[in-house]
Amino acid sequence: MDCCNIGSSSLLSLRPSSDFHASPLPSKLRFPKLKQPSRLKSFVVNKASGSDENCSENGFSVPPSRIFIQEAIGAEYGEGFETFRSDGPLKIDVDFLNDKLQEGFLQRIRYAMKPDEAFGLIFSWDNVVADTRVLKLNAWKQLASEEGKYIPEDVGIQKSILSAGADHVLQKILFWGEGESELERMKSRLSQLYYENLLKLSTPIEGLKEWLDAVSTARIPCAIVSCLDRKSLVEALHRMGLSKYFQAIVAEEDGMESIAHRFLSAAVKLDRKPSKCVVFEDDPRGITAAHNCTMMAVALIGAHPAYELVQADLAVASFSELSVINLRRLFAHNGSTFMDLQKQIVEKTPPKRKLTIDTIF
């Protein structure tokens, strides 16, 4: 697997309604002008000057370190990320979100009648929504052709190329890099080739659209997380005909530093507690990140064999094997409060009896 301004019930006064339609903002509301990130500014300058050093011919920003990288899992101890409010920084972690995103009284009544709506589904972009293995492998082969290099057909080597970061692949697997500037040039070109191949992508993973139709009918909100920039991701979803199914998007611009942080950001955007979210992943690292966030994990067998996905709560070969009832069963063994935070009751031990010795004089 490869990518907030957050708002929760206690952090912001605006919350998404149950029918997924955002309320209109007041016409006189003014937002402060935010400082533009330096990377984005350099991208704009390059485009204005006609430079193509870090951007492709299609106008995409190309962050080589974000696409071909093995990201941190995150939230190993329940830690989250930091956001900013008018009164100062606020640290968001798993326990905080599970506590602050509790359902209100009316929501509890609604979810009692329609329990499926209480869940939130989070889909990883890589190999869950789209087959990005082909995109990445083609980008590597095109780069090899341009550089006059060769990529072995060995399955193990190609798997390592797809799962490891570009720095590791270039230096330790393919042994292409001979200098820092040469490595940066090849990584930048690799990202350009990936974005060019992305423009040709128009077909989602088999069975995904039918599954999204089913969860949409059940009115279960969905989010997608990715390392791609938002513009590229939205355009790819539009080409695949999936835009209408996702109520939230977590992209590169959200600034999340790990897989778990993206999942937490998606939960906030869906207005669902992390413990009521289900993550759809294909990578063992993503499954671990989901569990670190107290989320359920459904593994899609494909990029990794079933025996590498045994830690998932459910593993399927394709989306056609799923039904909405599977989501209920994930939380069924402990009832509706499964995975909710529980306070440990510590019983006070009675005071020890003091033994005294009576002495008769």
XYZ file of C-alpha atoms in Angstrom:
361
model
C 0.000 0.000 0.000
C 1.184 3.418 -0.678
C -1.745 8.541 0.796
C -6.359 17.424 7.814
C -8.044 19.690 8.282
C -10.208 17.802 10.681
C -13.527 18.386 12.239
C -15.255 16.312 14.858
C -18.284 16.777 17.017
C -16.205 18.568 19.622
C -13.617 20.234 17.431
C -15.812 22.035 14.937
C -19.431 23.054 15.037
C -20.041 21.866 11.484
C -20.666 18.127 11.190
C -21.723 16.181 8.101
C -25.380 15.270 8.143
C -26.643 11.725 7.852
C -27.631 12.166 4.201
C -24.051 13.171 3.268
C -25.019 16.681 2.060
C -22.884 19.470 3.455
C -24.668 22.524 4.821
C -24.071 25.795 2.957
C -21.617 28.155 4.610
C -22.635 31.732 5.417
C -21.941 34.080 2.548
C -20.050 36.535 4.770
C -17.756 33.953 6.286
C -14.108 34.737 5.612
C -11.203 32.364 6.036
C -7.651 33.526 6.775
C -5.226 33.177 3.935
C -3.002 30.168 4.529
C 0.668 30.073 3.729
C 1.336 28.078 0.592
C 3.591 25.049 1.069
C 7.094 25.554 -0.275
C 6.891 22.442 -2.462
C 3.707 23.717 -4.075
C 5.221 27.153 -4.592
C 8.227 25.670 -6.334
C 5.880 23.675 -8.528
C 4.000 26.837 -9.537
C 7.267 28.655 -10.260
C 8.503 25.780 -12.395
C 5.273 25.765 -14.367
C 5.377 29.529 -14.879
C 8.968 29.432 -16.071
C 8.414 26.433 -18.326
C 10.767 24.228 -16.297
C 9.919 20.524 -16.305
C 12.387 19.351 -13.709
C 9.792 18.279 -11.155
C 6.602 18.194 -13.169
C 5.285 16.122 -15.998
C 4.023 17.292 -19.328
C 0.450 16.771 -18.110
C 0.743 19.403 -15.362
C 0.974 17.033 -12.403
C 3.145 17.774 -9.424
C 5.590 14.923 -9.019
C 6.697 14.166 -5.459
C 9.058 11.227 -5.998
C 9.408 10.494 -2.288
C 5.658 9.971 -1.776
C 4.693 7.516 -4.503
C 7.527 4.993 -4.425
C 8.169 4.656 -0.723
C 7.524 2.190 2.074
C 5.606 4.323 4.524
C 5.562 4.066 8.292
C 2.695 2.077 9.788
C 1.979 4.544 12.574
C -0.134 4.584 15.763
C 1.864 1.754 17.337
C 0.920 3.143 20.754
C -2.325 4.816 19.715
C -0.631 8.109 18.890
C -2.148 10.304 16.221
C -1.286 13.617 14.627
C -1.396 17.294 15.496
C -3.862 19.809 14.129
C -4.236 23.513 14.806
C -7.094 25.596 16.144
C -7.447 29.248 16.953
C -6.512 28.593 20.577
C -3.404 26.596 19.700
C -2.287 23.133 18.584
C -4.401 20.099 19.396
C -3.070 16.541 19.460
C -5.402 13.964 17.957
C -4.940 10.305 18.841
C -6.974 7.109 18.699
C -8.426 7.378 22.207
C -9.342 11.023 21.664
C -11.288 10.271 18.487
C -13.075 7.247 19.917
C -14.204 9.459 22.791
C -15.085 12.653 20.915
C -16.847 11.019 17.961
C -19.449 9.283 20.110
C -22.914 9.210 18.596
C -25.449 11.734 19.796
C -28.878 10.806 21.133
C -30.682 11.114 17.799
C -27.923 9.246 16.011
C -28.195 6.383 18.476
C -31.900 6.099 17.730
C -31.252 6.148 13.984
C -28.477 3.568 14.191
C -30.674 1.324 16.325
C -33.157 1.219 13.430
C -30.500 1.207 10.677
C -27.332 -0.280 12.210
C -25.398 -0.399 8.937
C -25.240 3.403 8.795
C -23.152 3.452 11.970
C -20.166 1.997 10.099
C -17.598 3.821 8.003
C -15.671 2.154 5.175
C -12.123 3.203 4.273
C -10.586 2.014 0.993
C -6.924 2.101 0.126
C -6.225 3.339 -3.396
C -3.382 0.940 -4.164
C -4.532 -2.502 -5.336
C -7.922 -2.131 -3.634
C -9.564 0.526 -5.787
C -7.124 0.348 -8.711
C -4.479 -2.156 -9.806
C -1.459 0.063 -9.242
C 0.988 -2.851 -9.425
C 0.743 -2.689 -13.213
C 1.216 1.097 -13.186
C 4.322 0.890 -11.028
C 5.888 -2.042 -12.841
C 5.327 -0.376 -16.221
C 6.916 2.815 -14.889
C 10.002 0.871 -13.786
C 10.239 -0.910 -17.143
C 9.910 2.370 -19.044
C 12.630 3.927 -16.904
C 14.873 0.927 -17.540
C 14.311 1.269 -21.279
C 15.170 4.979 -21.219
C 18.298 4.389 -19.142
C 19.424 1.381 -21.181
C 19.031 -0.868 -18.143
C 17.361 -4.221 -17.585
C 14.836 -5.413 -14.993
C 15.027 -9.169 -14.258
C 11.909 -11.227 -14.816
C 12.382 -12.990 -11.476
C 9.105 -12.874 -9.511
C 10.838 -12.261 -6.200
C 12.805 -9.302 -7.524
C 9.735 -7.738 -9.121
C 7.813 -8.151 -5.868
C 10.620 -6.390 -4.020
C 10.589 -3.594 -6.591
C 6.860 -3.044 -6.046
C 6.963 -3.123 -2.242
C 10.215 -1.311 -1.411
C 11.025 2.372 -1.676
C 12.645 3.806 -4.794
C 15.917 4.576 -2.970
C 16.270 0.981 -1.787
C 15.369 -0.436 -5.215
C 17.813 1.766 -7.099
C 20.727 1.241 -4.716
C 20.251 -2.240 -3.244
C 18.233 -4.248 -5.783
C 18.914 -2.865 -9.265
C 22.231 -1.107 -8.427
C 21.509 1.762 -10.813
C 22.376 4.807 -8.734
C 25.902 6.202 -8.833
C 25.336 9.555 -7.165
C 22.776 11.558 -5.192
C 21.860 13.806 -8.124
C 21.516 10.805 -10.436
C 19.216 9.057 -7.934
C 17.004 12.136 -7.603
C 16.784 12.487 -11.390
C 15.716 8.864 -11.850
C 13.196 9.052 -8.999
C 11.674 12.184 -10.470
C 11.449 10.602 -13.916
C 9.950 7.448 -12.387
C 7.178 9.520 -10.818
C 6.508 11.284 -14.123
C 6.119 7.938 -15.869
C 3.740 6.755 -13.146
C 1.508 9.810 -13.594
C 1.541 9.374 -17.364
C 0.399 5.768 -16.944
C -2.215 6.903 -14.443
C -3.901 8.963 -17.176
C -4.623 5.725 -19.031
C -6.271 4.065 -16.027
C -10.039 3.758 -16.422
C -10.960 0.393 -14.900
C -11.318 -0.288 -11.149
C -10.628 -3.580 -9.401
C -13.094 -6.259 -10.484
C -16.265 -6.342 -8.389
C -15.540 -3.032 -6.621
C -18.281 -1.036 -8.331
C -20.945 -3.619 -7.479
C -19.774 -3.660 -3.857
C -19.889 0.132 -3.675
C -23.406 0.037 -5.124
C -24.444 -2.309 -2.315
C -22.961 -0.204 0.502
C -24.352 2.957 -1.072
C -27.821 1.416 -1.012
C -27.288 0.646 2.666
C -26.216 4.293 3.156
C -22.796 3.433 4.572
C -20.345 6.331 4.083
C -17.051 5.570 2.305
C -13.641 7.227 2.161
C -10.577 6.645 0.002
C -6.979 7.205 1.118
C -3.978 7.660 -1.151
C -0.526 9.231 -1.535
C -1.626 10.855 -4.788
C -2.388 14.542 -4.972
C -6.099 15.325 -4.759
C -6.476 16.513 -8.367
C -4.971 13.346 -9.822
C -6.997 11.120 -7.502
C -10.315 12.832 -8.215
C -9.720 12.695 -11.970
C -8.834 8.987 -11.789
C -11.998 8.250 -9.790
C -14.025 10.198 -12.341
C -12.580 8.165 -15.230
C -13.445 4.952 -13.407
C -16.966 6.156 -12.602
C -16.459 5.944 -8.825
C -16.604 9.599 -7.748
C -20.171 9.429 -6.427
C -19.395 6.624 -3.989
C -16.837 8.397 -1.790
C -17.917 11.017 0.723
C -14.347 11.719 1.880
C -10.875 11.763 0.319
C -7.542 11.744 2.128
C -4.797 12.743 -0.298
C -1.242 14.053 -0.233
C -2.388 17.571 0.617
C -3.714 16.385 3.981
C -0.124 15.993 5.138
C -0.487 12.670 6.923
C 2.854 11.094 7.827
C 1.870 7.429 8.136
C -0.703 4.877 7.000
C -2.499 4.971 10.354
C -2.735 8.760 10.291
C -4.528 8.597 6.953
C -7.027 6.129 8.363
C -7.669 8.375 11.362
C -8.103 11.392 9.098
C -10.615 9.427 7.000
C -12.572 8.467 10.132
C -12.813 12.123 11.135
C -13.978 13.159 7.666
C -16.631 10.427 7.731
C -17.667 11.499 11.261
C -17.300 7.916 12.515
C -15.390 6.600 15.499
C -12.273 4.660 14.470
C -13.638 1.638 16.322
C -16.664 1.636 13.988
C -14.646 1.816 10.767
C -13.662 -0.997 8.407
C -10.485 -0.692 6.332
C -10.121 -2.481 2.990
C -6.452 -3.253 2.406
C -4.209 -5.593 0.449
C -0.999 -5.125 2.425
C -0.095 -6.600 5.842
C 1.327 -3.230 6.898
C -1.990 -1.531 6.178
C -3.834 -4.193 8.173
C -1.538 -3.585 11.135
C -2.146 0.164 10.848
C -5.919 -0.419 10.862
C -5.705 -2.516 14.017
C -3.498 0.106 15.660
C -6.373 2.516 15.077
C -8.909 0.062 16.635
C -10.442 -0.432 13.179
C -11.491 -3.688 11.544
C -9.528 -4.849 8.488
C -10.767 -6.696 5.410
C -7.896 -8.021 3.288
C -8.078 -8.396 -0.471
C -5.991 -11.371 -1.582
C -3.912 -10.641 -4.671
C -0.757 -8.607 -4.238
C -0.068 -10.732 -1.154
C -1.053 -14.387 -0.672
C -3.639 -15.391 1.928
C -1.067 -16.720 4.400
C 0.488 -13.240 4.649
C -2.897 -11.725 5.500
C -3.900 -13.968 8.404
C -4.001 -11.017 10.811
C -6.946 -9.513 8.905
C -10.423 -9.893 10.411
C -11.672 -11.142 7.042
C -9.828 -12.081 3.842
C -11.533 -12.369 0.456
C -10.322 -13.122 -3.053
C -12.627 -10.512 -4.614
C -15.306 -8.008 -3.684
C -17.965 -10.298 -5.153
C -17.591 -12.490 -2.037
C -18.753 -9.685 0.249
C -22.207 -8.689 1.404
C -23.378 -6.012 3.826
C -24.145 -8.686 6.396
C -20.389 -9.430 6.517
C -19.862 -5.971 7.996
C -22.331 -6.662 10.791
C -20.675 -9.971 11.565
C -17.312 -8.273 11.977
C -18.711 -6.474 15.026
C -21.198 -9.134 16.120
C -19.261 -11.233 18.619
C -19.382 -8.558 21.319
C -22.528 -6.756 20.254
C -22.810 -3.123 19.212
C -20.154 -2.008 21.705
C -17.421 -4.245 20.293
C -14.035 -2.492 20.293
C -15.454 0.515 22.146
C -13.096 1.806 24.781
C -13.784 0.215 28.130
C -12.642 1.509 31.491
C -10.891 -1.067 33.561
C -12.453 -1.384 36.993
C -9.818 -1.692 39.657
C -11.246 -3.165 42.841
C -9.867 -1.714 45.996
C -8.384 -4.415 48.146
C -9.600 -4.366 51.743
C -7.074 -3.110 54.277
C -5.002 -5.778 55.851
C -6.004 -6.711 59.356
C -3.508 -5.630 61.949
C -2.610 -8.376 64.350
C -1.941 -7.341 67.896
C -0.668 -9.354 70.824
C -2.338 -8.819 74.168
C 0.038 -9.093 77.067
C -1.306 -9.749 80.565
C 0.736 -8.381 83.428
